[in-house]
Amino acid sequence: MAGNSIRSRGAAGNPPNRFEQIVFEPDADWNPEEDPLPRTRFYREISRSIISRNDSPDIPFEVSINPYRGCEHGCSYCYARNTHEYLGFSAGLDFETRIMVKEKAPELLRNELRSPKWKPQELAMSGVTDCYQPVERRLKLTRQCLEVLAEFRNPVSIITKNYLVTRDLDLLRELAAHHAAMVHLSINSLDRDLASRLEPRASSPRQRLAAVEALSQAGVPVGVLVAPVIPGLNDHEIPAVLAAVKAAGAGWASTEILRLPLTVAPIFEDWLDRNFPEKKEKILGRIKAIRGGKLNDPRFVSRMRGEGIFASQISQMFHVARRKIGLAEDGPELSTAAFRRPQGTQLALGL
C-alpha cells in the first residue's frame, strides 16, 4: 500500500479487504500531487436500532451510540478501521472517505429510551468513531441525540478529538446539572506538526485544550484521554500533556498504549514510512516488545496496557506525572436519578 502521502489524509491508499476478492488498484503512474484529493462521500445507513452493547471486560462502558461509521479525522492508527471491512470497504482511505450516516439516530434513540425495556444507564458516545467528526457541523445528528438525552435526562459520556463539542455546551451543561454528563478530550501530543500528520482532520492540540477550558468553565466535568501513547514517538510528551490539560481545567486523565489490530498494522507501518522513516524501526521494535513480539496482542486487558519494560516505563511515567500534577484517575460517577420518560413529543429530523 506504500505510496505518496495525500494531504489531510491518514492513509495513502486502500489495502485489500479481508473479506473481498476484488481489489481496486490505482494506475501505476498515479500522483496524488496532481490528482484531486479523494472526496469524502456520505451514505445513508438504514438502522433498526442505535444503542450498541459491549461485553468486553476492558471497555469501561456497557452501551454506546454513534450516528456515524467511518471517521474523516483520518487517524492512521485508529483501531476502528477494521470495522469498515464488514461493510465491504477498505480499512484504508475508504474508512476516512466513505462515511455511513445514521440519519434516524435521534429518532431511534428516542424510541429506545421511551421503551419500558430500557434500563436507565450511562451511554457512551464515540466508543468507536468520533461523533464530532467534521460532517457533524452540518448534519447535527450528535446534537439531536444530545437533545433527546437531555429531555430524558439519561447520562452520557463523550470521547472526542474535536473542538466542535463546545457547540453543544448548552445541552451538556443542562445534563451536567443532573450529574448526567462528562466529556473526555483525546490529546496525546502538544506538537502541532505531529498531530496534523497523526490525526490530519482532527482539531489541533491548542483547540482541544481550548475545548477543555470551555467545558470546565461551563461546569461540565471534563477529563483527558492521553491516547494512544506510541512508544518512541510521543511517549516523552506525557508529563507536558498532563500539565497542559490540568492548567486548562481537566479533572482527570487516563491513558492507553497503541494497539494495531489486523489491517491497521500495515496502514500504520506505511504511515511511518511516509512520515518518520528514520524512527520506524525503533517504534515498531518497541511496540513488539510491548506486545509479546508482535504488533498486536488481542488478549483482553493486556491489549490496553501492554507488558514488558517499555510498557512499565510508560505506565510509571504517566502515573507519577498525574499524581504530581494533581489529576484524578477517573471522572465522576454519573447518575440516573433524574431520568424521566416524557410523553407526546416528537423530534424533527432532516439531513
Short mmCIF file of C-alpha atoms in Angstrom, two decimals:
data_model
loop_
_atom_site.label_atom_id
_atom_site.label_comp_id
_atom_site.label_asym_id
_atom_site.label_seq_id
_atom_site.Cartn_x
_atom_site.Cartn_y
_atom_site.Cartn_z
CA MET A 1 0.00 0.00 0.00
CA ALA A 2 3.02 2.27 0.32
CA GLY A 3 2.89 5.43 -1.72
CA ASN A 4 2.95 9.21 -1.63
CA SER A 5 1.22 11.00 1.19
CA ILE A 6 -2.17 12.53 0.47
CA ARG A 7 -2.60 15.91 2.11
CA SER A 8 -5.00 15.81 5.09
CA ARG A 9 -5.48 12.04 4.86
CA GLY A 10 -4.05 9.42 7.19
CA ALA A 11 -3.88 6.50 4.74
CA ALA A 12 -2.21 6.65 1.34
CA GLY A 13 -4.38 4.02 -0.32
CA ASN A 14 -6.75 1.12 0.20
CA PRO A 15 -5.31 -2.19 1.39
CA PRO A 16 -7.31 -5.28 0.36
CA ASN A 17 -10.45 -6.06 2.33
CA ARG A 18 -10.04 -9.33 4.28
CA PHE A 19 -13.48 -10.47 3.16
CA GLU A 20 -13.45 -9.40 -0.51
CA GLN A 21 -11.74 -10.97 -3.52
CA ILE A 22 -11.94 -7.95 -5.82
CA VAL A 23 -9.31 -5.28 -5.19
CA PHE A 24 -9.07 -1.79 -6.76
CA GLU A 25 -5.56 -0.82 -7.87
CA PRO A 26 -4.81 2.78 -8.98
CA ASP A 27 -2.73 3.36 -12.11
CA ALA A 28 0.99 2.89 -11.59
CA ASP A 29 1.68 6.50 -12.60
CA TRP A 30 -0.98 7.99 -10.27
CA ASN A 31 0.37 11.06 -8.50
CA PRO A 32 -1.65 12.45 -5.57
CA GLU A 33 0.06 15.82 -6.00
CA GLU A 34 -1.57 16.20 -9.43
CA ASP A 35 -4.79 14.27 -8.88
CA PRO A 36 -7.57 15.93 -6.87
CA LEU A 37 -7.82 14.87 -3.24
CA PRO A 38 -10.16 11.93 -2.66
CA ARG A 39 -13.52 13.45 -1.83
CA THR A 40 -15.50 12.24 1.13
CA ARG A 41 -18.78 10.56 0.31
CA PHE A 42 -21.64 10.04 2.71
CA TYR A 43 -24.08 7.15 2.62
CA ARG A 44 -27.35 6.75 4.46
CA GLU A 45 -27.36 3.71 6.73
CA ILE A 46 -30.75 2.20 7.44
CA SER A 47 -30.67 1.08 11.06
CA ARG A 48 -33.33 -0.51 13.23
CA SER A 49 -31.57 0.35 16.48
CA ILE A 50 -28.94 2.81 17.62
CA ILE A 51 -27.81 1.52 21.02
CA SER A 52 -24.93 -0.97 20.83
CA ARG A 53 -24.00 -3.25 23.70
CA ASN A 54 -20.49 -4.17 24.77
CA ASP A 55 -19.36 -7.23 26.71
CA SER A 56 -15.61 -6.63 26.58
CA PRO A 57 -14.10 -6.67 30.10
CA ASP A 58 -11.60 -3.90 29.32
CA ILE A 59 -14.02 -1.36 27.84
CA PRO A 60 -15.40 0.96 30.57
CA PHE A 61 -18.96 1.13 29.26
CA GLU A 62 -21.75 -1.31 28.51
CA VAL A 63 -23.83 0.63 25.98
CA SER A 64 -22.94 3.20 23.34
CA ILE A 65 -24.37 5.17 20.43
CA ASN A 66 -22.83 6.78 17.38
CA PRO A 67 -24.55 8.40 14.37
CA TYR A 68 -21.55 7.68 12.09
CA ARG A 69 -19.47 4.74 10.87
CA GLY A 70 -16.08 5.57 9.46
CA CYS A 71 -14.27 8.75 10.50
CA GLU A 72 -12.95 11.63 8.46
CA HIS A 73 -10.39 12.54 11.11
CA GLY A 74 -8.16 10.02 9.32
CA CYS A 75 -6.01 8.83 12.24
CA SER A 76 -3.64 6.26 10.77
CA TYR A 77 -3.60 4.18 13.95
CA CYS A 78 -7.39 4.02 14.52
CA TYR A 79 -8.39 0.56 15.79
CA ALA A 80 -11.87 1.06 14.29
CA ARG A 81 -10.57 0.97 10.71
CA ASN A 82 -11.15 -2.79 10.59
CA THR A 83 -14.87 -2.31 11.17
CA HIS A 84 -15.23 -0.77 7.71
CA GLU A 85 -14.30 -4.09 6.15
CA TYR A 86 -17.58 -5.55 7.37
CA LEU A 87 -19.32 -3.01 5.12
CA GLY A 88 -17.38 -4.11 2.02
CA PHE A 89 -14.99 -1.13 2.22
CA SER A 90 -11.25 -0.96 2.85
CA ALA A 91 -9.72 -0.06 6.19
CA GLY A 92 -7.55 2.49 4.37
CA LEU A 93 -8.79 5.58 2.55
CA ASP A 94 -12.32 4.16 2.44
CA PHE A 95 -12.52 4.40 6.23
CA GLU A 96 -11.95 8.15 6.12
CA THR A 97 -13.70 8.96 2.82
CA ARG A 98 -16.75 6.65 2.87
CA ILE A 99 -18.81 7.66 5.90
CA MET A 100 -22.03 5.90 6.86
CA VAL A 101 -24.63 8.27 8.29
CA LYS A 102 -27.41 7.03 10.57
CA GLU A 103 -29.83 9.85 9.82
CA LYS A 104 -32.54 8.31 12.01
CA ALA A 105 -30.24 8.03 15.03
CA PRO A 106 -32.12 10.62 17.17
CA GLU A 107 -35.49 9.07 16.35
CA LEU A 108 -34.22 5.56 17.11
CA LEU A 109 -32.66 6.77 20.36
CA ARG A 110 -35.92 8.37 21.44
CA ASN A 111 -37.83 5.15 20.78
CA GLU A 112 -35.34 3.00 22.69
CA LEU A 113 -35.23 5.31 25.72
CA ARG A 114 -39.01 5.51 25.75
CA SER A 115 -39.35 1.71 25.84
CA PRO A 116 -40.07 0.15 29.25
CA LYS A 117 -37.29 -2.32 28.39
CA TRP A 118 -34.68 0.44 28.67
CA LYS A 119 -32.84 0.40 31.99
CA PRO A 120 -31.51 3.93 32.61
CA GLN A 121 -27.72 3.83 32.46
CA GLU A 122 -24.72 5.74 31.16
CA LEU A 123 -24.46 5.86 27.37
CA ALA A 124 -21.08 6.36 25.72
CA MET A 125 -20.71 8.42 22.54
CA SER A 126 -17.68 7.84 20.28
CA GLY A 127 -16.93 4.39 21.59
CA VAL A 128 -15.73 3.57 18.06
CA THR A 129 -15.59 6.56 15.68
CA ASP A 130 -15.79 10.23 16.64
CA CYS A 131 -19.33 11.57 16.93
CA TYR A 132 -17.96 15.11 16.41
CA GLN A 133 -16.10 14.43 13.17
CA PRO A 134 -16.29 17.27 10.57
CA VAL A 135 -19.64 16.37 8.97
CA GLU A 136 -21.37 16.74 12.34
CA ARG A 137 -21.04 20.51 11.94
CA ARG A 138 -23.54 20.27 9.08
CA LEU A 139 -25.74 17.29 9.94
CA LYS A 140 -26.02 17.90 13.71
CA LEU A 141 -27.03 14.31 14.42
CA THR A 142 -24.92 14.17 17.58
CA ARG A 143 -26.57 17.35 18.79
CA GLN A 144 -30.01 15.93 18.10
CA CYS A 145 -29.09 12.80 20.06
CA LEU A 146 -27.96 15.02 22.93
CA GLU A 147 -31.29 16.84 22.79
CA VAL A 148 -33.03 13.50 23.28
CA LEU A 149 -30.70 12.55 26.12
CA ALA A 150 -31.27 15.92 27.81
CA GLU A 151 -35.03 15.52 27.51
CA PHE A 152 -34.89 12.08 29.13
CA ARG A 153 -32.05 13.16 31.44
CA ASN A 154 -30.17 9.99 30.59
CA PRO A 155 -26.45 10.21 31.48
CA VAL A 156 -23.91 10.37 28.66
CA SER A 157 -20.12 10.17 28.45
CA ILE A 158 -18.44 11.61 25.34
CA ILE A 159 -14.98 11.00 23.87
CA THR A 160 -13.82 13.31 21.08
CA LYS A 161 -10.85 15.00 19.38
CA ASN A 162 -12.89 17.87 18.06
CA TYR A 163 -13.42 21.38 19.41
CA LEU A 164 -16.91 21.15 17.89
CA VAL A 165 -18.08 19.59 21.17
CA THR A 166 -18.18 23.13 22.61
CA ARG A 167 -21.05 23.95 20.25
CA ASP A 168 -23.27 21.81 22.48
CA LEU A 169 -22.30 23.38 25.80
CA ASP A 170 -25.92 24.31 26.46
CA LEU A 171 -27.10 20.70 26.36
CA LEU A 172 -24.07 19.35 28.18
CA ARG A 173 -24.48 21.97 30.90
CA GLU A 174 -28.14 21.02 31.26
CA LEU A 175 -27.25 17.34 31.66
CA ALA A 176 -24.35 18.12 33.98
CA ALA A 177 -26.77 19.91 36.32
CA HIS A 178 -28.26 16.45 36.93
CA HIS A 179 -24.83 14.77 37.20
CA ALA A 180 -25.59 13.17 33.85
CA ALA A 181 -22.75 14.28 31.53
CA MET A 182 -18.99 14.22 31.23
CA VAL A 183 -16.57 14.70 28.34
CA HIS A 184 -13.17 13.20 27.58
CA LEU A 185 -10.90 15.06 25.14
CA SER A 186 -8.34 12.83 23.44
CA ILE A 187 -4.94 14.59 23.49
CA ASN A 188 -1.72 12.63 23.03
CA SER A 189 0.66 15.36 21.85
CA LEU A 190 1.18 19.12 22.04
CA ASP A 191 3.27 19.10 18.85
CA ARG A 192 1.08 20.66 16.16
CA ASP A 193 3.11 19.19 13.30
CA LEU A 194 2.96 15.67 14.72
CA ALA A 195 -0.76 15.97 15.48
CA SER A 196 -1.52 17.21 11.96
CA ARG A 197 0.22 14.17 10.50
CA LEU A 198 -1.09 11.64 13.00
CA GLU A 199 -4.69 12.93 13.16
CA PRO A 200 -4.98 15.03 9.99
CA ARG A 201 -8.58 16.28 10.21
CA ALA A 202 -8.99 16.44 13.97
CA SER A 203 -8.76 19.70 15.91
CA SER A 204 -5.26 20.93 16.76
CA PRO A 205 -3.84 20.35 20.26
CA ARG A 206 -4.38 24.04 21.02
CA GLN A 207 -8.04 23.83 20.03
CA ARG A 208 -8.55 20.70 22.13
CA LEU A 209 -7.04 22.43 25.15
CA ALA A 210 -9.40 25.33 24.48
CA ALA A 211 -12.30 22.86 24.47
CA VAL A 212 -11.17 21.50 27.86
CA GLU A 213 -11.13 25.05 29.21
CA ALA A 214 -14.56 25.92 27.78
CA LEU A 215 -16.16 22.76 29.17
CA SER A 216 -14.57 23.26 32.58
CA GLN A 217 -15.67 26.87 32.80
CA ALA A 218 -19.22 25.84 31.81
CA GLY A 219 -19.38 23.40 34.71
CA VAL A 220 -19.24 20.27 32.56
CA PRO A 221 -16.95 17.59 34.05
CA VAL A 222 -14.06 17.16 31.63
CA GLY A 223 -11.05 14.87 31.57
CA VAL A 224 -8.43 13.79 29.07
CA LEU A 225 -7.50 10.52 27.41
CA VAL A 226 -3.79 10.59 26.60
CA ALA A 227 -4.00 8.03 23.84
CA PRO A 228 -2.69 6.34 22.01
CA VAL A 229 0.76 6.55 23.51
CA ILE A 230 3.15 5.48 20.74
CA PRO A 231 6.47 4.33 22.20
CA GLY A 232 9.38 6.10 20.59
CA LEU A 233 7.17 8.81 19.09
CA ASN A 234 5.05 10.67 21.64
CA ASP A 235 5.61 8.90 24.96
CA HIS A 236 8.11 11.55 26.07
CA GLU A 237 5.32 14.16 25.92
CA ILE A 238 3.20 12.59 28.66
CA PRO A 239 4.26 14.95 31.52
CA ALA A 240 3.85 18.06 29.34
CA VAL A 241 0.41 16.95 28.08
CA LEU A 242 -0.79 16.28 31.63
CA ALA A 243 0.47 19.67 32.84
CA ALA A 244 -1.25 21.45 29.95
CA VAL A 245 -4.61 19.74 30.42
CA LYS A 246 -4.52 20.39 34.17
CA ALA A 247 -3.89 24.09 33.50
CA ALA A 248 -6.82 24.09 31.07
CA GLY A 249 -9.18 22.73 33.73
CA ALA A 250 -9.25 18.95 33.25
CA GLY A 251 -10.21 16.99 36.34
CA TRP A 252 -8.83 13.56 35.48
CA ALA A 253 -6.69 11.70 32.94
CA SER A 254 -6.22 8.16 31.69
CA THR A 255 -4.07 6.57 29.02
CA GLU A 256 -3.78 3.66 26.58
CA ILE A 257 -0.84 2.31 24.62
CA LEU A 258 -1.13 1.97 20.86
CA ARG A 259 -2.67 -1.25 19.57
CA LEU A 260 -2.65 -2.28 15.91
CA PRO A 261 -5.26 -4.96 15.20
CA LEU A 262 -5.32 -6.80 11.86
CA THR A 263 -5.40 -4.43 8.87
CA VAL A 264 -4.48 -1.40 10.98
CA ALA A 265 -0.88 -2.58 11.40
CA PRO A 266 0.18 -2.25 7.72
CA ILE A 267 -1.62 1.09 7.44
CA PHE A 268 0.33 2.45 10.41
CA GLU A 269 3.59 0.96 9.11
CA ASP A 270 3.01 2.69 5.78
CA TRP A 271 2.29 5.94 7.64
CA LEU A 272 5.64 5.61 9.41
CA ASP A 273 7.39 5.05 6.07
CA ARG A 274 5.90 8.27 4.74
CA ASN A 275 6.30 10.43 7.85
CA PHE A 276 9.04 9.14 10.15
CA PRO A 277 11.15 6.60 8.22
CA GLU A 278 14.16 7.30 10.45
CA LYS A 279 12.14 6.30 13.55
CA LYS A 280 10.20 3.40 12.06
CA GLU A 281 12.37 0.50 13.27
CA LYS A 282 12.68 1.94 16.77
CA ILE A 283 8.93 2.50 17.08
CA LEU A 284 7.96 -0.90 15.70
CA GLY A 285 10.61 -2.60 17.83
CA ARG A 286 9.20 -1.06 21.00
CA ILE A 287 5.63 -1.92 20.01
CA LYS A 288 6.68 -5.55 19.52
CA ALA A 289 8.46 -5.52 22.89
CA ILE A 290 5.20 -4.37 24.48
CA ARG A 291 3.03 -6.82 22.50
CA GLY A 292 4.89 -10.09 23.07
CA GLY A 293 6.98 -9.88 19.92
CA LYS A 294 4.08 -8.94 17.63
CA LEU A 295 2.49 -5.67 16.56
CA ASN A 296 -0.76 -6.59 18.28
CA ASP A 297 -1.85 -8.56 21.31
CA PRO A 298 -5.62 -9.24 21.12
CA ARG A 299 -5.94 -10.56 24.67
CA PHE A 300 -8.37 -8.69 26.88
CA VAL A 301 -6.86 -6.30 29.46
CA SER A 302 -3.27 -6.68 28.20
CA ARG A 303 -4.23 -5.21 24.81
CA MET A 304 -4.85 -1.88 26.56
CA ARG A 305 -1.83 -1.90 28.86
CA GLY A 306 0.86 -3.93 27.16
CA GLU A 307 3.62 -5.73 29.03
CA GLY A 308 7.37 -5.64 29.44
CA ILE A 309 9.87 -2.94 30.35
CA PHE A 310 8.66 -0.25 27.93
CA ALA A 311 5.02 -0.67 28.97
CA SER A 312 6.10 -0.42 32.62
CA GLN A 313 8.15 2.71 31.95
CA ILE A 314 5.24 4.41 30.17
CA SER A 315 2.80 3.43 32.91
CA GLN A 316 5.11 4.64 35.67
CA MET A 317 5.82 7.92 33.88
CA PHE A 318 2.10 8.54 33.44
CA HIS A 319 1.07 7.70 36.99
CA VAL A 320 3.89 9.69 38.60
CA ALA A 321 3.18 12.73 36.44
CA ARG A 322 -0.56 12.52 37.02
CA ARG A 323 -0.15 12.27 40.77
CA LYS A 324 2.39 15.12 40.86
CA ILE A 325 0.16 17.40 38.79
CA GLY A 326 -2.96 16.56 40.80
CA LEU A 327 -5.25 14.90 38.28
CA ALA A 328 -7.71 12.21 39.35
CA GLU A 329 -7.65 8.73 37.86
CA ASP A 330 -11.31 8.66 36.84
CA GLY A 331 -14.17 11.01 36.10
CA PRO A 332 -17.23 11.36 38.32
CA GLU A 333 -19.83 8.63 38.59
CA LEU A 334 -22.83 9.71 36.54
CA SER A 335 -26.34 9.50 37.97
CA THR A 336 -29.61 8.14 36.61
CA ALA A 337 -31.64 9.62 39.46
CA ALA A 338 -33.15 12.35 37.26
CA PHE A 339 -34.13 10.03 34.39
CA ARG A 340 -37.68 10.50 33.08
CA ARG A 341 -39.82 9.44 30.13
CA PRO A 342 -41.54 12.49 28.58
CA GLN A 343 -44.72 11.76 26.67
CA GLY A 344 -46.22 13.17 23.49
CA THR A 345 -43.19 14.92 21.98
CA GLN A 346 -41.75 14.48 18.52
CA LEU A 347 -38.32 15.17 17.08
CA ALA A 348 -37.87 16.91 13.74
CA LEU A 349 -35.21 15.27 11.56
CA GLY A 350 -33.59 16.05 8.26
CA LEU A 351 -30.25 15.97 6.53
#
